Every structure is written in structure tokens, then in C-alpha cells.
Amino acid sequence: SGARLLVSGSAGLPDRVARLLAEALDPPPPLPVRTRVHELRGDIAVKCGSPAAARDMVVAAADEAAAADPDGAVGLLVDAVLACLWLADAASAVRAGEQIALLLPRTAPHMRRLGTMAVGMSHVLAGRGGADLIRDAVAALATADDEGADDPRRTVLSVLGPLFLRESDAGRALVERTMQRSRDRTALAVLPTLLFHLARDQATSDRWADAEATYDEAARLARETGQTTKLALALAGSAWLHAHQGRADECRSRAAEAVTIAGEHGILLGTAWSWFALGDLELGHDDPAAALAHYERLVAELDAGRVVDADLSPAPELVEVHARLGHRADAERLAAEFAEVAAAKGQPWSLARAARACGVVAPDDALDAHFRSALSWHDRTVDAFEGARTRLTYGVRLRRAARRVDARAQLRLAVATFDELGASSWADRAAAELRATGETARRRGPGGTVALTPQERRIASLLAAGRTTRQTAAAMFVSPKTVEYHLRNVYNKLGIHSRTELGVALGAERGADRQPDA
């Protein structure tokens, strides 16, 4: 029955669900049941097998359901767009989005919200705008009633939508509310997906310690539930975070595992993020030639899927690499091309990176306008690391234009931000540039809770938020004794003795991290 299928799917038991699905299709059931069966078959395939097979399966099922069940058809096509995201398959995503747009006038409000967001995502992936559609859908989901509250698509898109926008004021409360609801309902099959998206969100803000813990939890649950797609993506995201932290061994090992799994299952987004991580690692360690090879592999992955999303492009990094290697013409060409792509998307994060790239190749008398524009766009995002990268690059340009005093102001802020984040290799680079201006950096290390392991960090955060030991154990899918063991370690490392002190320690760190730049 459909109920049995749903329960098994939520419990993260793909083999059992597969057996039940085979029973449900013999003999062929009525169309609504077939639609539900195909949804679950696609869900299993995209999580545990082949996103490409899932894409083809749900598109075919949507064609069958379109006339009689537009809501069911749109749901299947939303699944297709999500599969295309993991595949980095922009062309198929656009086709699915076009089919959704035709069906939306005949759908219920709940499915119309999800369908609108999926159409926007398909446009973003192909470089056709789409941010306005996503923003509208996020706003609608934030104020929606309980219709469709149990739909896993709503849960996933409520987290993914704000991540697509990368805006400081778009959907932040929606993300937190969605995660709390999912943990309370112990939706194990959905949690690796949600945790992966949450970690990505945290890693593109100033919450790197949280991001490391969340990636670790996402990977652990993905392994336990056999969700190879989310395992590959969590590993790739973790490699990307470790690259920015300058942790070479962890970055390379996780990227290698991600590339292996992603290659076996056709998860091009996983391989793309891995190459991005490796490129950033080398660039952070001041080796532009090594970075170039990784970024070029990333470009090849994106070209293969016809992906034109500015946020996935390494063009700003390549502009810096080519400029440092003396490839002036290549740097200027890429900066101009990326400026057009970023303008088409129109989002602060991509526009900031585009302005930085233009600043790299601008004449000395025009560099300020580009970098000031970049910093203004950064102010509308939550990505502290990218803002610090822009200040580092700005400081380098100012120093080389013989403006040492102006350079120092930017480089000081870059060093401080990198140190606070724990981006050690980037902080070292910025400090070296500051020394070249005649000033020695006053270094400050990251907050005290960085000493916690990812598991300890996650448990500490849940307990500090007011959960009991038993509630924390349920949310982490561990025993209460395990929670108590980790809590003792947290107390010892932080030199505290109570949960009240724990809340103060975590709150003080986050408050300090979120102070605006001077």
C-alpha cells in the first residue's frame, strides 16, 4: 500500500521500499497509485542509485499523469529538476521547467509554489535568470499554511531556495524552521539532504564550525542509509570547506572519495565541487599554476552539462590565476565574460565576484570603483570568506599601485576575517601582503569552540538551544549515553561546567563572528 511505501521510505530503507514497489506495480494499479509509486522509485534512484535514471523515470511518469493529475505531474517534474541539479544537466532541467510552467495554472497552491521554485532553479542552472521566481516561492513558503507540510519536496526546497539566492535577508528563518520540523519528525531519509544543504549554507556564512559538524552528520547518515548521491555531495562540500581552512590532507582525501562516488553514479555536481575545492586549496597555498589545472577540469564539467550558473563558475578565480601567471589577455577576456553572466543572474554574490574580477584587470586609476562595488554587493550576502577574498585582492592591487597606506586598511580587515573564520592559508597570504606594505599583522586565532570535533559541536549546539539529552540523542540518532560522553568532552575542552555556560560560550562566539566590518 501507499502508506507502507511512505513509512519505509521515511525510515531510510531503500531495499525494503524497492520490494514493496515491485509488489505495488503487479498488477498495474490506478493512475494515482502509479504516480505515487513512480515518485518513490525516483526518490530511491536519485538518492541511492542513478540520478540520471531517476530523471528519465519521473519525466516519463509525468507525461503519463499530466492530463488527469496535473499536481502529480508537477511533483514528478520538480523531482526531475532536482535530479538535474545533481547531474549538472541544465538542458534537461530547462525542459522539465518548461513542462512545469505549462501545468502550473491547473495545480493547487501548494504545488504551484514548489513548481515555481523549480522553474526558477532550472533557469538559474542555464544562466537564464530565475532568481525572482525563487524569491517569490521562498516568500510564499515562508507564509504558507500547512497544506503540503508533509511533502518532502516542500521540506527540501524550503532549504534549497534560500541557498540559491545567497542573500542575507531571504529565507533565513524558513531554513531554521524547516530543519527544526524535520528533526522533530525524525525524517531520517530526508535528513542527509537537508543537512547537506544546511551545511552548504553555513559554510558560505561565518558558521564554519557548524558547517563542519553538519557536513560530518550528513555524510554519516548518508552512509548509514545508503544514499550515495548525498554522500558524494557532502564529501565534496566538506572538501570545499577544508580547502578554505587550508587543511590540505582532509580536503584531498574527501575530494578523492567524492570524485570516485560521483563518477560511479554520474553526479557531475559532486565532481565539479571537488575540482573547485582542489583549485581553491592550491590558490590559498599560493600555487596558481596547480590551481589552474583543477579549475579547468571544473570548467569542462560545467560545459559538459551546459551549466551557466554564475555561482558554480570558477571564472573569478581563473581571472586571478591568469593575471598572476602573466596571461593578461585570458584574464581580461574571462572577466568580461563573467561580468555578463553575473549581470544576467543579478544576484549580490555573483555580482560581487564579477566586480572583483574586473578589479583584478582594471587599470590603476579605475580599480577603486570595481572593488568598492564588489564590497557593496558583499554587504548584501552572508559570505564573510568571499568578502575577505575581495579585500585581499583589493589590497594587493593597491600595494602594487604604490598605495601602501590604502592597501593596509584592506589587508588588515582581510587578515582579521580569515583568522576569525579559521582560513589559515588565506590569513597567511593576507599577512604576507600586509608585511610587504611595511606593517606586521596582529594575528588573532579562531574562537575557542573550534577545538570541538564536529560531533561535539553539533551536540553542544543542540543542548545549548534548550534540548534535553534524550531529545538531542534522537535528533542525532545516537544513544543518550553517547550524548553525555560527548558533553563531558565539551566541558573539558571549553573549561566550563554547565549548560548555561555552554550557551554563553556558543552565543559569544557567534555574536563576535557576526560583528560588521569596520
XYZ file of C-alpha atoms in Angstrom:
518
model
C 0.000 0.000 0.000
C 0.988 3.662 -0.363
C 1.166 4.038 3.407
C 3.625 1.145 3.721
C 5.761 2.633 0.971
C 5.801 6.037 2.607
C 6.759 4.665 6.023
C 9.596 2.584 4.603
C 10.880 5.472 2.512
C 10.912 7.793 5.510
C 12.780 5.240 7.558
C 15.660 5.182 5.059
C 15.250 1.528 3.991
C 15.716 1.569 0.198
C 15.874 -2.214 -0.276
C 12.608 -2.769 1.527
C 10.955 0.046 -0.423
C 12.154 -1.477 -3.697
C 10.479 -4.790 -2.846
C 7.231 -3.049 -1.906
C 7.318 -1.048 -5.125
C 7.597 -4.217 -7.185
C 4.542 -5.616 -5.393
C 2.605 -2.383 -5.935
C 3.071 -2.463 -9.713
C 1.868 -6.036 -10.239
C -0.871 -5.878 -11.380
C -0.769 -2.220 -12.551
C -2.693 -0.054 -10.037
C -4.838 3.010 -10.851
C -3.071 6.136 -12.105
C -2.836 7.960 -8.725
C -1.162 4.933 -7.165
C 1.165 4.504 -10.150
C 2.153 8.153 -9.834
C 2.986 7.694 -6.166
C 4.945 4.526 -6.929
C 6.988 6.330 -9.578
C 7.679 9.166 -7.137
C 9.173 6.706 -4.680
C 11.070 4.810 -7.355
C 12.587 8.087 -8.491
C 13.385 9.059 -4.908
C 15.276 5.819 -4.333
C 17.132 6.121 -7.621
C 18.203 9.720 -7.074
C 19.391 9.051 -3.513
C 20.856 5.564 -3.744
C 21.493 4.735 -7.380
C 21.490 6.862 -10.504
C 20.140 10.431 -10.668
C 20.068 10.039 -14.465
C 17.771 7.013 -14.204
C 15.615 8.926 -11.726
C 15.358 11.890 -14.089
C 14.210 9.746 -17.004
C 11.828 7.730 -14.836
C 9.946 10.674 -13.345
C 9.772 12.604 -16.625
C 8.132 9.612 -18.302
C 5.712 9.225 -15.387
C 4.871 12.947 -15.541
C 3.955 12.629 -19.212
C 1.518 9.856 -18.290
C -0.043 11.826 -15.414
C -0.216 15.311 -16.976
C -3.743 15.178 -18.398
C -5.570 13.662 -15.433
C -3.350 14.647 -12.483
C -1.516 17.956 -13.011
C -0.460 18.154 -9.339
C 1.111 14.714 -9.526
C 2.796 15.554 -12.819
C 4.270 18.792 -11.470
C 5.571 16.976 -8.397
C 7.335 14.466 -10.612
C 8.818 17.234 -12.745
C 10.051 19.049 -9.636
C 11.863 15.815 -8.793
C 13.309 15.833 -12.302
C 14.700 19.356 -11.862
C 16.343 18.352 -8.581
C 17.884 15.286 -10.227
C 19.199 17.549 -12.993
C 20.833 19.754 -10.370
C 22.885 16.836 -9.031
C 23.657 15.801 -12.615
C 24.621 19.366 -13.596
C 22.280 18.846 -16.564
C 20.953 22.295 -17.444
C 19.314 21.339 -20.733
C 17.099 18.653 -19.184
C 16.289 20.928 -16.255
C 15.053 23.620 -18.624
C 12.851 21.140 -20.482
C 11.323 19.951 -17.213
C 10.839 23.563 -16.128
C 9.017 24.373 -19.356
C 6.643 21.457 -18.772
C 6.018 22.632 -15.218
C 5.185 26.153 -16.400
C 2.516 24.785 -18.747
C 0.882 22.786 -15.952
C 1.035 25.353 -13.129
C -2.300 27.104 -13.884
C -4.080 23.787 -13.229
C -2.370 22.989 -9.912
C -3.193 23.569 -6.256
C -1.449 26.457 -4.408
C 0.986 24.149 -2.613
C 2.241 22.557 -5.807
C 2.245 25.912 -7.576
C 4.747 27.225 -5.018
C 7.043 24.236 -5.454
C 6.699 24.265 -9.222
C 7.518 27.963 -9.414
C 10.698 27.429 -7.410
C 11.756 24.501 -9.595
C 11.222 26.591 -12.752
C 13.393 29.329 -11.236
C 16.114 26.821 -10.398
C 16.101 25.450 -13.934
C 16.560 28.997 -15.262
C 19.431 29.682 -12.851
C 21.209 26.492 -13.852
C 21.039 27.506 -17.518
C 22.004 31.144 -16.943
C 18.537 32.484 -17.774
C 17.794 34.497 -14.643
C 15.263 32.777 -12.395
C 16.126 34.425 -9.077
C 12.853 36.381 -8.982
C 10.835 33.178 -9.307
C 12.802 31.554 -6.483
C 12.445 34.642 -4.283
C 8.677 34.699 -4.816
C 8.419 30.998 -3.991
C 10.548 31.359 -0.851
C 8.348 34.217 0.363
C 5.213 32.154 -0.343
C 6.584 29.132 1.512
C 7.539 31.284 4.489
C 3.913 32.410 4.934
C 2.124 29.284 3.664
C -0.344 27.285 5.703
C 0.081 23.590 6.479
C -1.012 22.425 3.018
C 1.675 20.043 1.793
C 3.585 20.278 5.078
C 4.401 16.560 4.914
C 5.631 16.704 1.310
C 9.401 16.030 1.327
C 9.733 18.341 -1.682
C 8.497 21.278 0.359
C 10.997 20.425 3.069
C 13.947 20.232 0.674
C 13.033 23.311 -1.369
C 12.474 25.394 1.769
C 16.200 24.977 2.471
C 17.494 24.906 -1.099
C 15.659 28.046 -2.267
C 17.418 30.479 0.098
C 20.746 28.819 -0.733
C 20.195 29.555 -4.430
C 19.605 33.236 -3.600
C 22.607 33.720 -1.267
C 21.007 36.837 0.179
C 21.381 37.978 3.773
C 17.652 38.590 4.249
C 15.958 35.950 2.085
C 14.512 32.860 3.745
C 16.882 32.573 6.736
C 14.075 31.929 9.232
C 12.489 29.450 6.822
C 15.661 27.345 6.791
C 15.850 27.127 10.581
C 12.131 26.330 10.931
C 12.327 23.616 8.306
C 15.319 21.943 9.933
C 13.670 22.001 13.360
C 10.482 20.461 11.983
C 12.398 17.714 10.166
C 14.426 16.747 13.227
C 11.338 16.702 15.418
C 9.665 14.303 12.995
C 12.826 12.148 12.747
C 12.603 12.036 8.939
C 15.793 10.004 8.564
C 15.571 9.541 4.788
C 15.270 13.297 4.216
C 17.819 14.412 6.807
C 21.017 13.783 4.767
C 19.624 16.041 2.024
C 18.591 18.767 4.451
C 21.813 18.568 6.432
C 23.870 18.823 3.249
C 22.005 21.981 2.188
C 22.228 23.434 5.694
C 25.977 22.755 5.803
C 26.422 24.467 2.458
C 24.529 27.461 3.817
C 26.647 27.543 6.987
C 29.887 27.171 5.003
C 29.012 30.216 2.904
C 28.460 32.328 6.022
C 30.617 32.741 9.124
C 29.469 29.481 10.761
C 32.310 27.237 9.645
C 32.480 25.170 12.819
C 28.759 24.458 12.495
C 29.250 23.635 8.811
C 31.953 21.081 9.559
C 29.729 19.372 12.121
C 26.723 19.405 9.788
C 28.670 18.028 6.818
C 30.006 15.286 9.085
C 26.494 14.377 10.229
C 25.135 14.474 6.656
C 27.882 12.131 5.445
C 27.408 9.764 8.388
C 23.649 9.475 7.862
C 24.079 9.167 4.095
C 26.459 6.226 4.607
C 24.112 4.549 7.076
C 21.093 4.894 4.752
C 22.944 4.041 1.521
C 22.347 7.494 -0.009
C 25.300 7.665 -2.372
C 24.274 10.931 -4.019
C 24.145 12.900 -0.802
C 27.289 11.183 0.445
C 29.209 12.352 -2.620
C 27.841 15.874 -2.289
C 28.508 16.066 1.462
C 32.093 14.905 0.908
C 32.599 17.427 -1.896
C 31.156 20.221 0.213
C 33.347 19.209 3.136
C 36.402 19.215 0.841
C 35.477 22.732 -0.264
C 35.269 23.885 3.359
C 38.583 22.210 4.250
C 40.181 23.908 1.232
C 39.256 27.305 2.625
C 40.556 26.260 6.038
C 43.873 25.309 4.433
C 43.549 21.683 5.615
C 45.190 20.034 2.633
C 45.101 16.369 3.676
C 41.405 16.419 4.628
C 40.484 18.367 1.501
C 42.278 15.999 -0.853
C 41.044 12.797 0.793
C 37.398 13.891 0.813
C 37.588 15.252 -2.709
C 39.092 11.969 -3.906
C 36.290 9.927 -2.330
C 33.668 12.333 -3.660
C 35.067 12.120 -7.203
C 35.085 8.312 -7.043
C 31.476 8.032 -5.860
C 30.236 10.819 -8.104
C 31.957 9.312 -11.124
C 30.366 5.916 -10.498
C 26.872 7.411 -10.286
C 27.069 10.294 -12.747
C 26.804 13.021 -10.088
C 28.553 15.778 -12.021
C 27.858 18.396 -9.367
C 29.902 16.341 -6.902
C 32.904 16.173 -9.207
C 32.540 19.857 -10.093
C 32.591 20.931 -6.452
C 35.567 18.670 -5.812
C 37.612 20.346 -8.548
C 36.538 23.729 -7.187
C 37.737 22.680 -3.720
C 41.098 21.496 -5.016
C 41.582 24.665 -7.042
C 40.804 26.862 -4.056
C 43.163 24.797 -1.909
C 46.082 25.422 -4.270
C 45.228 29.083 -4.726
C 45.048 29.527 -0.951
C 48.501 27.960 -0.705
C 49.786 30.440 -3.303
C 50.215 27.974 -6.179
C 48.236 29.446 -9.109
C 49.689 27.027 -11.666
C 48.393 23.999 -9.724
C 45.062 25.745 -9.164
C 44.683 26.347 -12.897
C 44.559 22.631 -13.720
C 41.752 21.977 -11.221
C 39.696 24.991 -12.296
C 39.985 23.953 -15.935
C 38.637 20.480 -15.074
C 35.727 22.199 -13.337
C 35.020 24.296 -16.440
C 34.989 21.112 -18.527
C 32.414 19.537 -16.148
C 30.142 22.576 -16.372
C 30.475 22.783 -20.147
C 29.518 19.108 -20.442
C 26.218 19.823 -18.688
C 25.723 23.216 -20.379
C 25.621 24.813 -16.929
C 25.913 28.605 -16.988
C 25.118 29.400 -13.344
C 27.475 32.168 -12.223
C 27.703 30.711 -8.719
C 29.207 27.466 -10.000
C 31.714 29.162 -12.290
C 35.385 29.489 -11.275
C 35.846 32.409 -13.671
C 36.705 34.974 -10.937
C 39.340 32.584 -9.587
C 40.653 31.960 -13.091
C 40.938 35.708 -13.660
C 43.216 35.945 -10.626
C 45.173 32.846 -11.667
C 45.765 34.063 -15.223
C 46.713 37.542 -14.013
C 49.261 36.113 -11.578
C 50.691 33.830 -14.277
C 51.055 36.748 -16.685
C 48.235 35.657 -19.011
C 46.790 39.153 -19.303
C 44.588 38.592 -22.341
C 42.972 35.476 -20.835
C 42.286 37.304 -17.575
C 40.655 40.264 -19.311
C 38.515 38.027 -21.531
C 37.262 35.916 -18.643
C 36.490 38.961 -16.503
C 34.383 40.496 -19.271
C 32.564 37.230 -20.000
C 31.799 36.563 -16.351
C 30.516 40.110 -15.833
C 27.836 39.390 -18.447
C 26.869 36.065 -16.840
C 26.688 37.635 -13.373
C 24.616 40.554 -14.650
C 22.152 38.118 -16.214
C 21.723 36.387 -12.849
C 21.540 39.692 -10.987
C 22.278 38.297 -7.515
C 24.593 40.005 -4.987
C 27.027 37.094 -4.552
C 27.727 36.683 -8.262
C 27.818 40.457 -8.870
C 30.370 40.888 -6.065
C 32.635 38.232 -7.552
C 32.256 39.760 -11.018
C 33.217 43.220 -9.770
C 36.264 41.717 -8.029
C 37.338 40.005 -11.249
C 37.010 43.276 -13.152
C 39.052 44.980 -10.443
C 41.874 42.484 -10.942
C 42.334 43.525 -14.582
C 41.353 47.187 -14.297
C 43.911 49.990 -14.839
C 45.277 51.503 -11.635
C 43.165 54.631 -11.991
C 39.935 52.590 -12.267
C 40.423 49.816 -9.735
C 38.701 51.544 -6.800
C 35.307 51.702 -8.492
C 35.278 47.968 -9.177
C 36.405 46.916 -5.713
C 34.075 49.336 -3.934
C 31.225 47.952 -5.990
C 32.257 44.420 -5.045
C 32.339 45.269 -1.328
C 28.928 46.919 -1.591
C 27.470 43.744 -3.100
C 29.185 41.625 -0.436
C 27.332 43.626 2.219
C 24.091 42.087 0.907
C 25.306 38.496 1.348
C 26.301 36.380 4.353
C 29.589 35.099 2.878
C 32.361 36.506 5.065
C 35.059 34.496 3.282
C 34.325 35.919 -0.174
C 34.265 39.426 1.256
C 37.695 38.852 2.795
C 38.992 37.495 -0.517
C 37.874 40.697 -2.189
C 39.637 42.792 0.446
C 42.811 40.725 -0.012
C 42.715 41.176 -3.775
C 41.934 44.878 -3.397
C 44.873 45.290 -1.017
C 47.202 43.533 -3.439
C 46.162 45.830 -6.279
C 46.543 48.929 -4.096
C 50.012 47.895 -2.932
C 51.172 47.264 -6.470
C 49.784 50.667 -7.451
C 52.156 52.133 -4.799
C 49.251 52.993 -2.459
C 50.620 51.256 0.622
C 48.567 53.137 3.228
C 45.294 52.386 1.445
C 46.375 48.765 0.968
C 46.983 48.293 4.683
C 43.380 49.134 5.585
C 42.021 46.409 3.307
C 44.647 43.832 4.212
C 44.146 44.293 7.965
C 40.440 43.518 7.575
C 41.217 40.530 5.361
C 43.677 39.077 7.899
C 41.203 39.580 10.756
C 38.309 37.916 8.922
C 40.368 34.973 7.695
C 41.739 34.432 11.211
C 38.258 34.558 12.760
C 36.944 32.041 10.235
C 39.904 29.708 10.615
C 41.031 30.173 6.990
C 44.684 29.713 7.913
C 46.334 29.626 4.486
C 44.385 32.662 3.292
C 45.192 34.523 6.511
C 48.877 33.765 5.944
C 48.668 35.121 2.395
C 46.972 38.314 3.558
C 49.501 38.744 6.389
C 52.379 38.352 3.924
C 50.873 41.034 1.693
C 50.453 43.303 4.719
C 54.119 42.797 5.653
C 55.048 43.845 2.114
C 53.444 47.220 2.856
C 55.723 47.634 5.893
C 53.249 46.594 8.583
C 53.128 43.385 10.615
C 49.700 41.835 11.095
C 48.281 41.460 14.573
C 47.033 37.903 14.341
C 44.036 36.534 16.178
C 43.092 32.869 16.103
C 39.584 31.446 15.742
C 37.172 31.110 18.668
C 37.648 28.564 21.442
C 34.928 26.208 20.243
C 36.991 25.396 17.155
C 38.679 22.774 19.360
C 35.470 20.735 19.338
C 35.018 17.826 16.960
C 32.098 18.049 14.503
C 30.066 15.616 16.616
C 30.802 17.545 19.807
C 29.974 20.813 18.100
C 26.597 19.579 16.892
C 25.641 18.086 20.274
C 26.735 21.262 22.070
C 24.624 23.407 19.737
C 21.507 21.293 20.265
C 21.897 21.244 24.035
C 22.623 24.972 24.167
C 19.432 25.573 22.193
C 17.431 24.003 25.013
C 17.070 20.351 24.022
C 17.243 17.634 26.623
C 19.805 14.870 26.451
C 17.150 12.457 25.156
C 15.909 14.928 22.536
C 19.462 15.581 21.388
C 20.120 11.849 21.136
C 17.004 11.427 18.980
C 17.983 14.322 16.730
C 21.499 12.909 16.288
C 20.350 9.270 16.030
C 22.679 8.225 18.841
C 22.117 6.998 22.415
C 21.697 9.347 25.428
C 24.892 7.865 26.885
C 26.765 8.932 23.742
C 25.446 12.461 24.165
C 26.566 12.527 27.798
C 30.026 11.252 26.835
C 30.497 13.981 24.223
C 29.112 16.625 26.579
C 31.761 15.781 29.178
C 34.436 16.213 26.494
C 32.944 19.571 25.504
C 33.008 20.778 29.101
C 36.641 19.708 29.497
C 37.772 21.377 26.271
C 35.965 24.654 26.968
C 36.725 24.727 30.688
C 33.051 25.051 31.666
C 30.734 23.122 33.971
C 27.107 23.753 32.988
C 24.736 24.085 30.066
C 24.224 27.721 30.953
C 27.944 28.330 30.459
C 27.781 26.303 27.237
C 25.077 28.572 25.853
C 27.145 31.612 26.779
C 30.260 30.169 25.072
C 28.490 29.391 21.809
C 26.470 32.605 21.861
C 29.512 34.757 22.495
C 31.363 33.175 19.609
C 28.505 33.705 17.160
C 27.949 37.238 18.348
C 31.605 38.065 17.815
C 31.594 36.417 14.390
C 28.654 38.490 13.206
C 30.027 41.906 14.063
C 30.139 44.008 10.864
C 33.452 45.009 9.370
C 34.811 48.340 10.492
